[in-house]
């Protein structure tokens, strides 16, 4: 067993660019909803009528087509339990480099991890999934946009995997979908015709609710009912249940942040180009920089300037550093650090 998920910390007051959080906070409407919480809200088990209705409306789903979870992490756990429990030889396929929680939830469900090792360019290499499918394959994690590269996997590629592995659950982790090219939810009819595909979403990223813990899993009512039987009855706490409808209602707040993220990504690419650093074009709210030999120097300068980033050197060849792309002033601080380290002070 790999063990517990490591919680990467940041010094107090640092620019938190290490966990792909929303760097300008949640919607003021969500904050107002939180301020309206009463003693009774804290004392009573939450009622989910409003939050289920608001989420169903927002995504155009029926209540039978989704389950709300305590962050997408809990959705990953529930999916792994559903797919792997009672199958002592069940295999779960993970494309590396991957979000660390996949290994945690597979091991917690006594599954065997089938890791597809990182390719030199960290591309997903989807056709490798085809050859990893065996009669024991029960679960396949697909993450798009991928963490940590930000690379995206097309619906055609995903549905081809689902077609080739009809006995397996294909869990499509769309934690960063709002920042990328699209979602499987954009074509409901196609998703509806693939009963072994589930889609995971989170309200931690584009909606700025990471601290409250709220996510969802959607797909065909059959597997969703199975997940509902696994997720505890009061998984979303009262604060998340109150804040989420308000956050969903503030579409302008989400839209403007997505625009900032896209602008920040471009500024980071341009800085890397000027500094001679590699990077991956990202569909997420982060950019993975391939700093190679310069990685230790850059990490030192980021730390000195109170910029918390994620050292992903272990992700593959070429010293990789993942930086959240969010608020423009944070991005400018990163760009200055890159330029002054790589190009000399100007
Ligand atoms: C790819 C991916 N999936 C899932 C999650 C977990 O989301 P949540 O905070 O909603 O549990 C993250 C968080 O960083 C992530 O990067």
mmCIF file of C-alpha atoms and ligand atoms in Angstrom:
data_model
loop_
_atom_site.group_PDB
_atom_site.id
_atom_site.type_symbol
_atom_site.label_atom_id
_atom_site.label_comp_id
_atom_site.label_asym_id
_atom_site.label_seq_id
_atom_site.Cartn_x
_atom_site.Cartn_y
_atom_site.Cartn_z
ATOM 1 C CA UNK A 1 0.000 0.000 0.000
ATOM 2 C CA UNK A 2 1.348 3.412 -0.976
ATOM 3 C CA UNK A 3 -0.252 4.965 2.087
ATOM 4 C CA UNK A 4 -1.996 8.140 2.954
ATOM 5 C CA UNK A 5 -2.393 10.989 0.456
ATOM 6 C CA UNK A 6 0.195 13.632 1.173
ATOM 7 C CA UNK A 7 -1.281 17.111 1.744
ATOM 8 C CA UNK A 8 1.210 19.559 0.236
ATOM 9 C CA UNK A 9 1.426 22.623 2.459
ATOM 10 C CA UNK A 10 2.349 26.258 1.787
ATOM 11 C CA UNK A 11 3.845 28.801 4.218
ATOM 12 C CA UNK A 12 1.297 31.247 5.694
ATOM 13 C CA UNK A 13 0.833 34.236 3.385
ATOM 14 C CA UNK A 14 2.340 32.498 0.363
ATOM 15 C CA UNK A 15 0.760 32.755 -3.075
ATOM 16 C CA UNK A 16 -0.941 29.367 -3.170
ATOM 17 C CA UNK A 17 -0.186 28.147 -6.680
ATOM 18 C CA UNK A 18 0.492 24.543 -5.704
ATOM 19 C CA UNK A 19 -2.971 22.919 -5.553
ATOM 20 C CA UNK A 20 -4.856 24.251 -8.593
ATOM 21 C CA UNK A 21 -7.243 26.125 -6.336
ATOM 22 C CA UNK A 22 -9.294 29.121 -7.386
ATOM 23 C CA UNK A 23 -6.958 31.911 -6.314
ATOM 24 C CA UNK A 24 -9.511 34.727 -5.956
ATOM 25 C CA UNK A 25 -11.935 32.943 -3.635
ATOM 26 C CA UNK A 26 -15.542 31.906 -4.082
ATOM 27 C CA UNK A 27 -18.456 34.001 -5.322
ATOM 28 C CA UNK A 28 -19.618 36.782 -2.967
ATOM 29 C CA UNK A 29 -23.074 35.200 -3.273
ATOM 30 C CA UNK A 30 -21.736 31.937 -1.870
ATOM 31 C CA UNK A 31 -20.095 33.878 0.988
ATOM 32 C CA UNK A 32 -23.373 35.592 1.730
ATOM 33 C CA UNK A 33 -25.090 32.203 1.859
ATOM 34 C CA UNK A 34 -22.441 31.023 4.319
ATOM 35 C CA UNK A 35 -22.957 34.104 6.494
ATOM 36 C CA UNK A 36 -26.652 33.257 6.610
ATOM 37 C CA UNK A 37 -26.016 29.879 8.265
ATOM 38 C CA UNK A 38 -27.811 29.613 11.584
ATOM 39 C CA UNK A 39 -27.286 27.588 14.733
ATOM 40 C CA UNK A 40 -30.039 25.283 13.516
ATOM 41 C CA UNK A 41 -28.165 24.742 10.222
ATOM 42 C CA UNK A 42 -25.165 23.566 12.237
ATOM 43 C CA UNK A 43 -27.261 21.485 14.612
ATOM 44 C CA UNK A 44 -29.432 19.679 12.058
ATOM 45 C CA UNK A 45 -28.627 17.141 9.378
ATOM 46 C CA UNK A 46 -28.795 19.059 6.097
ATOM 47 C CA UNK A 47 -31.753 19.021 3.762
ATOM 48 C CA UNK A 48 -30.586 18.557 0.172
ATOM 49 C CA UNK A 49 -33.780 19.634 -1.632
ATOM 50 C CA UNK A 50 -32.425 23.019 -2.785
ATOM 51 C CA UNK A 51 -28.897 21.925 -3.626
ATOM 52 C CA UNK A 52 -30.088 18.924 -5.630
ATOM 53 C CA UNK A 53 -32.610 21.066 -7.523
ATOM 54 C CA UNK A 54 -30.029 23.806 -8.222
ATOM 55 C CA UNK A 55 -27.406 21.310 -9.422
ATOM 56 C CA UNK A 56 -29.905 19.445 -11.598
ATOM 57 C CA UNK A 57 -30.992 22.736 -13.179
ATOM 58 C CA UNK A 58 -27.436 23.937 -13.738
ATOM 59 C CA UNK A 59 -26.258 20.798 -15.509
ATOM 60 C CA UNK A 60 -29.608 19.888 -17.090
ATOM 61 C CA UNK A 61 -29.724 16.531 -15.261
ATOM 62 C CA UNK A 62 -32.436 14.636 -13.429
ATOM 63 C CA UNK A 63 -31.813 13.777 -9.782
ATOM 64 C CA UNK A 64 -31.462 10.109 -10.766
ATOM 65 C CA UNK A 65 -28.524 10.970 -13.025
ATOM 66 C CA UNK A 66 -26.107 12.346 -10.413
ATOM 67 C CA UNK A 67 -24.886 12.010 -6.875
ATOM 68 C CA UNK A 68 -23.388 14.875 -4.874
ATOM 69 C CA UNK A 69 -20.210 13.964 -3.028
ATOM 70 C CA UNK A 70 -17.853 15.360 -0.396
ATOM 71 C CA UNK A 71 -15.496 16.666 -3.053
ATOM 72 C CA UNK A 72 -14.760 14.677 -6.173
ATOM 73 C CA UNK A 73 -12.325 12.675 -4.014
ATOM 74 C CA UNK A 74 -15.300 10.949 -2.426
ATOM 75 C CA UNK A 75 -16.744 10.271 -5.891
ATOM 76 C CA UNK A 76 -13.465 8.573 -6.837
ATOM 77 C CA UNK A 77 -13.653 6.476 -3.672
ATOM 78 C CA UNK A 78 -17.261 5.477 -4.301
ATOM 79 C CA UNK A 79 -16.509 4.558 -7.920
ATOM 80 C CA UNK A 80 -13.533 2.411 -6.898
ATOM 81 C CA UNK A 81 -15.600 0.658 -4.222
ATOM 82 C CA UNK A 82 -18.396 0.018 -6.715
ATOM 83 C CA UNK A 83 -16.075 -1.299 -9.419
ATOM 84 C CA UNK A 84 -13.610 -3.283 -7.313
ATOM 85 C CA UNK A 85 -15.341 -4.613 -4.194
ATOM 86 C CA UNK A 86 -15.628 -8.357 -3.917
ATOM 87 C CA UNK A 87 -13.270 -8.935 -6.862
ATOM 88 C CA UNK A 88 -10.038 -10.107 -5.380
ATOM 89 C CA UNK A 89 -8.303 -9.937 -8.774
ATOM 90 C CA UNK A 90 -9.871 -6.696 -10.057
ATOM 91 C CA UNK A 91 -7.563 -4.431 -12.040
ATOM 92 C CA UNK A 92 -7.727 -0.665 -12.366
ATOM 93 C CA UNK A 93 -5.898 1.142 -15.163
ATOM 94 C CA UNK A 94 -4.195 4.477 -14.489
ATOM 95 C CA UNK A 95 -2.350 6.593 -17.056
ATOM 96 C CA UNK A 96 0.739 8.144 -15.464
ATOM 97 C CA UNK A 97 1.540 10.792 -14.482
ATOM 98 C CA UNK A 98 -1.817 10.888 -12.730
ATOM 99 C CA UNK A 99 -3.674 12.503 -9.863
ATOM 100 C CA UNK A 100 -2.357 10.738 -6.741
ATOM 101 C CA UNK A 101 -5.802 9.889 -5.379
ATOM 102 C CA UNK A 102 -6.424 7.234 -8.058
ATOM 103 C CA UNK A 103 -3.811 4.976 -6.488
ATOM 104 C CA UNK A 104 -5.154 5.728 -2.997
ATOM 105 C CA UNK A 105 -8.758 4.770 -3.828
ATOM 106 C CA UNK A 106 -7.768 1.682 -5.838
ATOM 107 C CA UNK A 107 -5.614 0.394 -2.998
ATOM 108 C CA UNK A 108 -8.331 1.221 -0.462
ATOM 109 C CA UNK A 109 -10.709 -0.942 -2.541
ATOM 110 C CA UNK A 110 -8.183 -3.799 -2.713
ATOM 111 C CA UNK A 111 -7.765 -3.396 -6.466
ATOM 112 C CA UNK A 112 -4.581 -3.997 -8.412
ATOM 113 C CA UNK A 113 -3.203 -0.883 -10.079
ATOM 114 C CA UNK A 114 -2.174 -1.292 -13.707
ATOM 115 C CA UNK A 115 0.030 1.747 -14.282
ATOM 116 C CA UNK A 116 0.797 2.933 -17.784
ATOM 117 C CA UNK A 117 4.182 4.538 -17.285
ATOM 118 C CA UNK A 118 4.744 8.152 -18.348
ATOM 119 C CA UNK A 119 5.781 8.558 -21.978
ATOM 120 C CA UNK A 120 8.803 10.799 -22.569
ATOM 121 C CA UNK A 121 6.535 13.673 -23.676
ATOM 122 C CA UNK A 122 3.947 12.815 -20.980
ATOM 123 C CA UNK A 123 1.292 12.351 -23.692
ATOM 124 C CA UNK A 124 -1.581 10.090 -22.575
ATOM 125 C CA UNK A 125 -0.855 7.505 -25.298
ATOM 126 C CA UNK A 126 -4.455 6.325 -25.200
ATOM 127 C CA UNK A 127 -3.894 3.290 -27.401
ATOM 128 C CA UNK A 128 -1.856 1.823 -24.524
ATOM 129 C CA UNK A 129 -5.099 1.598 -22.540
ATOM 130 C CA UNK A 130 -6.513 -0.710 -25.228
ATOM 131 C CA UNK A 131 -3.729 -3.200 -24.722
ATOM 132 C CA UNK A 132 -3.939 -2.920 -20.921
ATOM 133 C CA UNK A 133 -7.565 -4.157 -20.917
ATOM 134 C CA UNK A 134 -7.890 -7.746 -19.673
ATOM 135 C CA UNK A 135 -10.845 -9.871 -18.482
ATOM 136 C CA UNK A 136 -9.931 -8.655 -14.959
ATOM 137 C CA UNK A 137 -10.167 -4.933 -15.797
ATOM 138 C CA UNK A 138 -12.887 -3.420 -13.609
ATOM 139 C CA UNK A 139 -12.003 0.259 -13.581
ATOM 140 C CA UNK A 140 -10.257 2.692 -15.924
ATOM 141 C CA UNK A 141 -9.478 6.231 -14.787
ATOM 142 C CA UNK A 142 -9.392 8.803 -17.565
ATOM 143 C CA UNK A 143 -8.606 12.369 -16.551
ATOM 144 C CA UNK A 144 -9.243 15.213 -18.976
ATOM 145 C CA UNK A 145 -7.823 17.849 -18.839
ATOM 146 C CA UNK A 146 -5.127 15.737 -17.226
ATOM 147 C CA UNK A 147 -3.471 16.669 -13.973
ATOM 148 C CA UNK A 148 -0.535 17.513 -14.060
ATOM 149 C CA UNK A 149 -0.007 18.143 -17.811
ATOM 150 C CA UNK A 150 -3.324 19.806 -18.708
ATOM 151 C CA UNK A 151 -3.478 17.678 -21.877
ATOM 152 C CA UNK A 152 -6.956 16.741 -23.086
ATOM 153 C CA UNK A 153 -8.423 13.460 -24.276
ATOM 154 C CA UNK A 154 -11.174 13.533 -26.899
ATOM 155 C CA UNK A 155 -14.655 12.038 -26.444
ATOM 156 C CA UNK A 156 -13.986 9.678 -29.384
ATOM 157 C CA UNK A 157 -10.939 8.266 -27.597
ATOM 158 C CA UNK A 158 -12.865 7.860 -24.342
ATOM 159 C CA UNK A 159 -15.880 6.145 -25.900
ATOM 160 C CA UNK A 160 -13.607 3.809 -27.833
ATOM 161 C CA UNK A 161 -12.091 2.674 -24.520
ATOM 162 C CA UNK A 162 -15.585 2.234 -23.046
ATOM 163 C CA UNK A 163 -16.571 0.142 -26.073
ATOM 164 C CA UNK A 164 -13.524 -2.088 -25.740
ATOM 165 C CA UNK A 165 -14.021 -2.625 -21.997
ATOM 166 C CA UNK A 166 -17.773 -3.134 -21.570
ATOM 167 C CA UNK A 167 -17.272 -4.964 -18.251
ATOM 168 C CA UNK A 168 -15.221 -2.151 -16.760
ATOM 169 C CA UNK A 169 -16.286 1.174 -15.290
ATOM 170 C CA UNK A 170 -14.698 4.042 -17.216
ATOM 171 C CA UNK A 171 -14.473 6.943 -14.788
ATOM 172 C CA UNK A 172 -13.865 10.231 -16.593
ATOM 173 C CA UNK A 173 -12.472 12.756 -14.139
ATOM 174 C CA UNK A 174 -13.389 16.202 -15.450
ATOM 175 C CA UNK A 175 -12.207 18.197 -12.433
ATOM 176 C CA UNK A 176 -10.894 20.939 -14.761
ATOM 177 C CA UNK A 177 -13.512 20.768 -17.535
ATOM 178 C CA UNK A 178 -14.624 24.401 -17.148
ATOM 179 C CA UNK A 179 -11.168 25.604 -18.252
ATOM 180 C CA UNK A 180 -10.796 23.227 -21.202
ATOM 181 C CA UNK A 181 -12.296 22.449 -24.594
ATOM 182 C CA UNK A 182 -15.483 20.786 -23.361
ATOM 183 C CA UNK A 183 -17.114 18.026 -21.382
ATOM 184 C CA UNK A 184 -18.750 14.687 -22.049
ATOM 185 C CA UNK A 185 -21.854 16.372 -20.629
ATOM 186 C CA UNK A 186 -21.996 18.486 -23.809
ATOM 187 C CA UNK A 187 -23.405 15.437 -25.657
ATOM 188 C CA UNK A 188 -25.925 13.815 -23.327
ATOM 189 C CA UNK A 189 -27.251 11.360 -25.900
ATOM 190 C CA UNK A 190 -23.792 9.891 -26.434
ATOM 191 C CA UNK A 191 -23.087 9.679 -22.708
ATOM 192 C CA UNK A 192 -26.493 8.054 -22.203
ATOM 193 C CA UNK A 193 -25.609 5.348 -24.693
ATOM 194 C CA UNK A 194 -22.465 4.361 -22.751
ATOM 195 C CA UNK A 195 -23.738 2.772 -19.527
ATOM 196 C CA UNK A 196 -20.225 2.012 -18.256
ATOM 197 C CA UNK A 197 -19.064 5.653 -18.361
ATOM 198 C CA UNK A 198 -19.298 7.921 -15.315
ATOM 199 C CA UNK A 199 -18.211 11.548 -15.262
ATOM 200 C CA UNK A 200 -16.801 13.225 -12.150
ATOM 201 C CA UNK A 201 -16.936 16.991 -11.608
ATOM 202 C CA UNK A 202 -15.825 19.211 -8.768
ATOM 203 C CA UNK A 203 -16.882 22.573 -7.375
ATOM 204 C CA UNK A 204 -13.399 23.007 -5.898
ATOM 205 C CA UNK A 205 -11.789 24.571 -8.948
ATOM 206 C CA UNK A 206 -13.834 26.886 -11.206
ATOM 207 C CA UNK A 207 -16.364 27.625 -8.427
ATOM 208 C CA UNK A 208 -13.820 28.215 -5.656
ATOM 209 C CA UNK A 209 -15.338 25.843 -3.091
ATOM 210 C CA UNK A 210 -12.362 23.565 -2.379
ATOM 211 C CA UNK A 211 -12.551 24.284 1.346
ATOM 212 C CA UNK A 212 -16.208 23.293 1.526
ATOM 213 C CA UNK A 213 -15.736 19.954 -0.289
ATOM 214 C CA UNK A 214 -18.356 19.453 -2.996
ATOM 215 C CA UNK A 215 -18.305 17.389 -6.153
ATOM 216 C CA UNK A 216 -20.582 15.219 -8.200
ATOM 217 C CA UNK A 217 -20.619 12.070 -10.264
ATOM 218 C CA UNK A 218 -23.020 11.719 -13.160
ATOM 219 C CA UNK A 219 -23.931 9.028 -15.660
ATOM 220 C CA UNK A 220 -26.605 6.460 -16.281
ATOM 221 C CA UNK A 221 -29.126 6.016 -13.416
ATOM 222 C CA UNK A 222 -28.053 2.361 -12.886
ATOM 223 C CA UNK A 223 -24.458 2.961 -11.788
ATOM 224 C CA UNK A 224 -25.456 6.243 -10.137
ATOM 225 C CA UNK A 225 -27.938 4.354 -7.934
ATOM 226 C CA UNK A 226 -25.107 1.977 -7.007
ATOM 227 C CA UNK A 227 -22.907 4.933 -6.026
ATOM 228 C CA UNK A 228 -25.738 6.450 -3.973
ATOM 229 C CA UNK A 229 -25.821 3.230 -1.981
ATOM 230 C CA UNK A 230 -22.112 3.703 -1.163
ATOM 231 C CA UNK A 231 -21.878 7.463 -0.476
ATOM 232 C CA UNK A 232 -22.941 8.273 3.113
ATOM 233 C CA UNK A 233 -26.377 9.922 3.440
ATOM 234 C CA UNK A 234 -25.053 13.293 4.705
ATOM 235 C CA UNK A 235 -21.887 13.493 2.721
ATOM 236 C CA UNK A 236 -22.254 17.153 1.767
ATOM 237 C CA UNK A 237 -22.167 19.303 4.899
ATOM 238 C CA UNK A 238 -24.704 22.052 5.626
ATOM 239 C CA UNK A 239 -22.330 24.839 4.583
ATOM 240 C CA UNK A 240 -21.607 23.264 1.190
ATOM 241 C CA UNK A 241 -25.293 22.555 0.663
ATOM 242 C CA UNK A 242 -26.088 26.249 1.268
ATOM 243 C CA UNK A 243 -23.189 27.749 -0.679
ATOM 244 C CA UNK A 244 -23.312 25.609 -3.804
ATOM 245 C CA UNK A 245 -26.649 26.870 -5.208
ATOM 246 C CA UNK A 246 -25.439 30.450 -4.692
ATOM 247 C CA UNK A 247 -22.120 29.719 -6.427
ATOM 248 C CA UNK A 248 -23.888 28.086 -9.386
ATOM 249 C CA UNK A 249 -26.179 31.075 -9.622
ATOM 250 C CA UNK A 250 -23.226 33.441 -10.127
ATOM 251 C CA UNK A 251 -22.345 32.483 -13.685
ATOM 252 C CA UNK A 252 -20.523 35.785 -14.307
ATOM 253 C CA UNK A 253 -18.134 35.055 -11.407
ATOM 254 C CA UNK A 254 -17.222 31.692 -12.952
ATOM 255 C CA UNK A 255 -16.965 33.077 -16.490
ATOM 256 C CA UNK A 256 -14.639 35.925 -15.561
ATOM 257 C CA UNK A 257 -12.300 33.559 -13.717
ATOM 258 C CA UNK A 258 -12.166 31.144 -16.644
ATOM 259 C CA UNK A 259 -11.141 34.142 -18.798
ATOM 260 C CA UNK A 260 -8.390 35.030 -16.264
ATOM 261 C CA UNK A 261 -7.141 31.442 -16.303
ATOM 262 C CA UNK A 262 -6.929 31.420 -20.095
ATOM 263 C CA UNK A 263 -5.061 34.746 -20.097
ATOM 264 C CA UNK A 264 -2.715 33.524 -17.342
ATOM 265 C CA UNK A 265 -1.902 30.369 -19.275
ATOM 266 C CA UNK A 266 -0.911 32.469 -22.298
ATOM 267 C CA UNK A 267 1.284 34.735 -20.148
ATOM 268 C CA UNK A 268 3.001 31.686 -18.665
ATOM 269 C CA UNK A 269 3.586 30.126 -22.112
ATOM 270 C CA UNK A 270 5.074 33.398 -23.369
ATOM 271 C CA UNK A 271 7.375 33.665 -20.328
ATOM 272 C CA UNK A 272 8.532 30.073 -20.829
ATOM 273 C CA UNK A 273 9.177 30.743 -24.517
ATOM 274 C CA UNK A 274 11.310 33.788 -23.679
ATOM 275 C CA UNK A 275 13.188 31.847 -20.983
ATOM 276 C CA UNK A 276 13.751 28.764 -23.126
ATOM 277 C CA UNK A 277 11.684 26.558 -20.825
ATOM 278 C CA UNK A 278 9.409 23.783 -22.062
ATOM 279 C CA UNK A 279 5.740 23.483 -21.092
ATOM 280 C CA UNK A 280 2.536 21.685 -22.004
ATOM 281 C CA UNK A 281 -0.405 23.577 -23.490
ATOM 282 C CA UNK A 282 -2.968 23.134 -20.778
ATOM 283 C CA UNK A 283 -6.740 22.813 -20.678
ATOM 284 C CA UNK A 284 -6.648 23.244 -16.898
ATOM 285 C CA UNK A 285 -6.123 26.115 -14.443
ATOM 286 C CA UNK A 286 -2.430 25.264 -14.258
ATOM 287 C CA UNK A 287 0.624 24.907 -16.465
ATOM 288 C CA UNK A 288 3.266 22.217 -16.150
ATOM 289 C CA UNK A 289 6.636 23.761 -16.867
ATOM 290 C CA UNK A 290 9.453 21.561 -18.050
ATOM 291 C CA UNK A 291 12.357 23.324 -16.423
ATOM 292 C CA UNK A 292 14.945 20.544 -16.834
ATOM 293 C CA UNK A 293 18.237 21.511 -15.143
ATOM 294 C CA UNK A 294 16.824 24.884 -14.158
ATOM 295 C CA UNK A 295 14.178 23.289 -11.906
ATOM 296 C CA UNK A 296 16.147 23.496 -8.612
ATOM 297 C CA UNK A 297 17.092 27.136 -9.289
ATOM 298 C CA UNK A 298 13.525 28.094 -10.142
ATOM 299 C CA UNK A 299 12.075 26.248 -7.153
ATOM 300 C CA UNK A 300 14.503 28.121 -4.880
ATOM 301 C CA UNK A 301 13.497 31.512 -6.307
ATOM 302 C CA UNK A 302 9.775 30.694 -6.076
ATOM 303 C CA UNK A 303 10.242 29.685 -2.431
ATOM 304 C CA UNK A 304 12.229 32.859 -1.633
ATOM 305 C CA UNK A 305 9.432 34.967 -3.119
ATOM 306 C CA UNK A 306 6.669 33.190 -1.244
ATOM 307 C CA UNK A 307 5.254 31.533 -4.354
ATOM 308 C CA UNK A 308 4.081 28.010 -3.523
ATOM 309 C CA UNK A 309 4.243 25.769 -6.603
ATOM 310 C CA UNK A 310 4.136 21.999 -7.028
ATOM 311 C CA UNK A 311 7.400 20.230 -7.634
ATOM 312 C CA UNK A 312 6.464 17.483 -10.086
ATOM 313 C CA UNK A 313 10.066 16.568 -10.864
ATOM 314 C CA UNK A 314 9.110 12.976 -10.165
ATOM 315 C CA UNK A 315 6.386 13.071 -12.865
ATOM 316 C CA UNK A 316 8.787 12.278 -15.630
ATOM 317 C CA UNK A 317 11.942 13.403 -17.308
ATOM 318 C CA UNK A 318 13.013 16.994 -17.325
ATOM 319 C CA UNK A 319 12.407 18.657 -13.925
ATOM 320 C CA UNK A 320 8.717 19.563 -13.980
ATOM 321 C CA UNK A 321 7.048 22.307 -11.951
ATOM 322 C CA UNK A 322 3.267 22.737 -11.908
ATOM 323 C CA UNK A 323 1.990 26.274 -11.400
ATOM 324 C CA UNK A 324 -1.629 27.309 -10.916
ATOM 325 C CA UNK A 325 -2.805 29.766 -13.594
ATOM 326 C CA UNK A 326 -5.387 32.015 -12.022
ATOM 327 C CA UNK A 327 -5.354 35.614 -10.815
ATOM 328 C CA UNK A 328 -3.269 37.801 -13.109
ATOM 329 C CA UNK A 329 -1.197 39.394 -10.336
ATOM 330 C CA UNK A 330 -0.092 35.929 -9.158
ATOM 331 C CA UNK A 331 0.783 35.043 -12.738
ATOM 332 C CA UNK A 332 2.825 38.240 -13.118
ATOM 333 C CA UNK A 333 4.775 37.325 -9.970
ATOM 334 C CA UNK A 334 5.553 33.917 -11.497
ATOM 335 C CA UNK A 335 6.527 35.487 -14.815
ATOM 336 C CA UNK A 336 8.869 37.955 -13.050
ATOM 337 C CA UNK A 337 10.479 35.111 -11.093
ATOM 338 C CA UNK A 338 11.009 33.102 -14.284
ATOM 339 C CA UNK A 339 12.443 36.037 -16.211
ATOM 340 C CA UNK A 340 14.760 37.191 -13.456
ATOM 341 C CA UNK A 341 16.021 33.664 -12.822
ATOM 342 C CA UNK A 342 16.411 32.594 -16.437
ATOM 343 C CA UNK A 343 17.103 35.830 -18.307
ATOM 344 C CA UNK A 344 18.759 37.978 -15.617
ATOM 345 C CA UNK A 345 17.162 41.006 -13.927
ATOM 346 C CA UNK A 346 15.643 43.643 -16.247
HETATM 347 C C1 LIG B 1 -7.748 15.420 -11.397
HETATM 348 C C2 LIG B 1 -8.401 15.694 -10.092
HETATM 349 N N1 LIG B 1 -9.463 14.987 -9.735
HETATM 350 C C3 LIG B 1 -10.090 15.197 -8.564
HETATM 351 C C4 LIG B 1 -9.645 16.164 -7.690
HETATM 352 C C5 LIG B 1 -10.309 16.282 -6.351
HETATM 353 O O1 LIG B 1 -11.280 17.257 -6.322
HETATM 354 P P1 LIG B 1 -11.995 17.621 -4.960
HETATM 355 O O2 LIG B 1 -11.248 18.735 -4.342
HETATM 356 O O3 LIG B 1 -13.382 18.013 -5.383
HETATM 357 O O4 LIG B 1 -12.016 16.408 -4.085
HETATM 358 C C6 LIG B 1 -8.531 16.933 -8.015
HETATM 359 C C7 LIG B 1 -8.023 17.940 -7.081
HETATM 360 O O5 LIG B 1 -6.991 18.528 -7.220
HETATM 361 C C8 LIG B 1 -7.883 16.681 -9.251
HETATM 362 O O6 LIG B 1 -6.777 17.350 -9.615
#
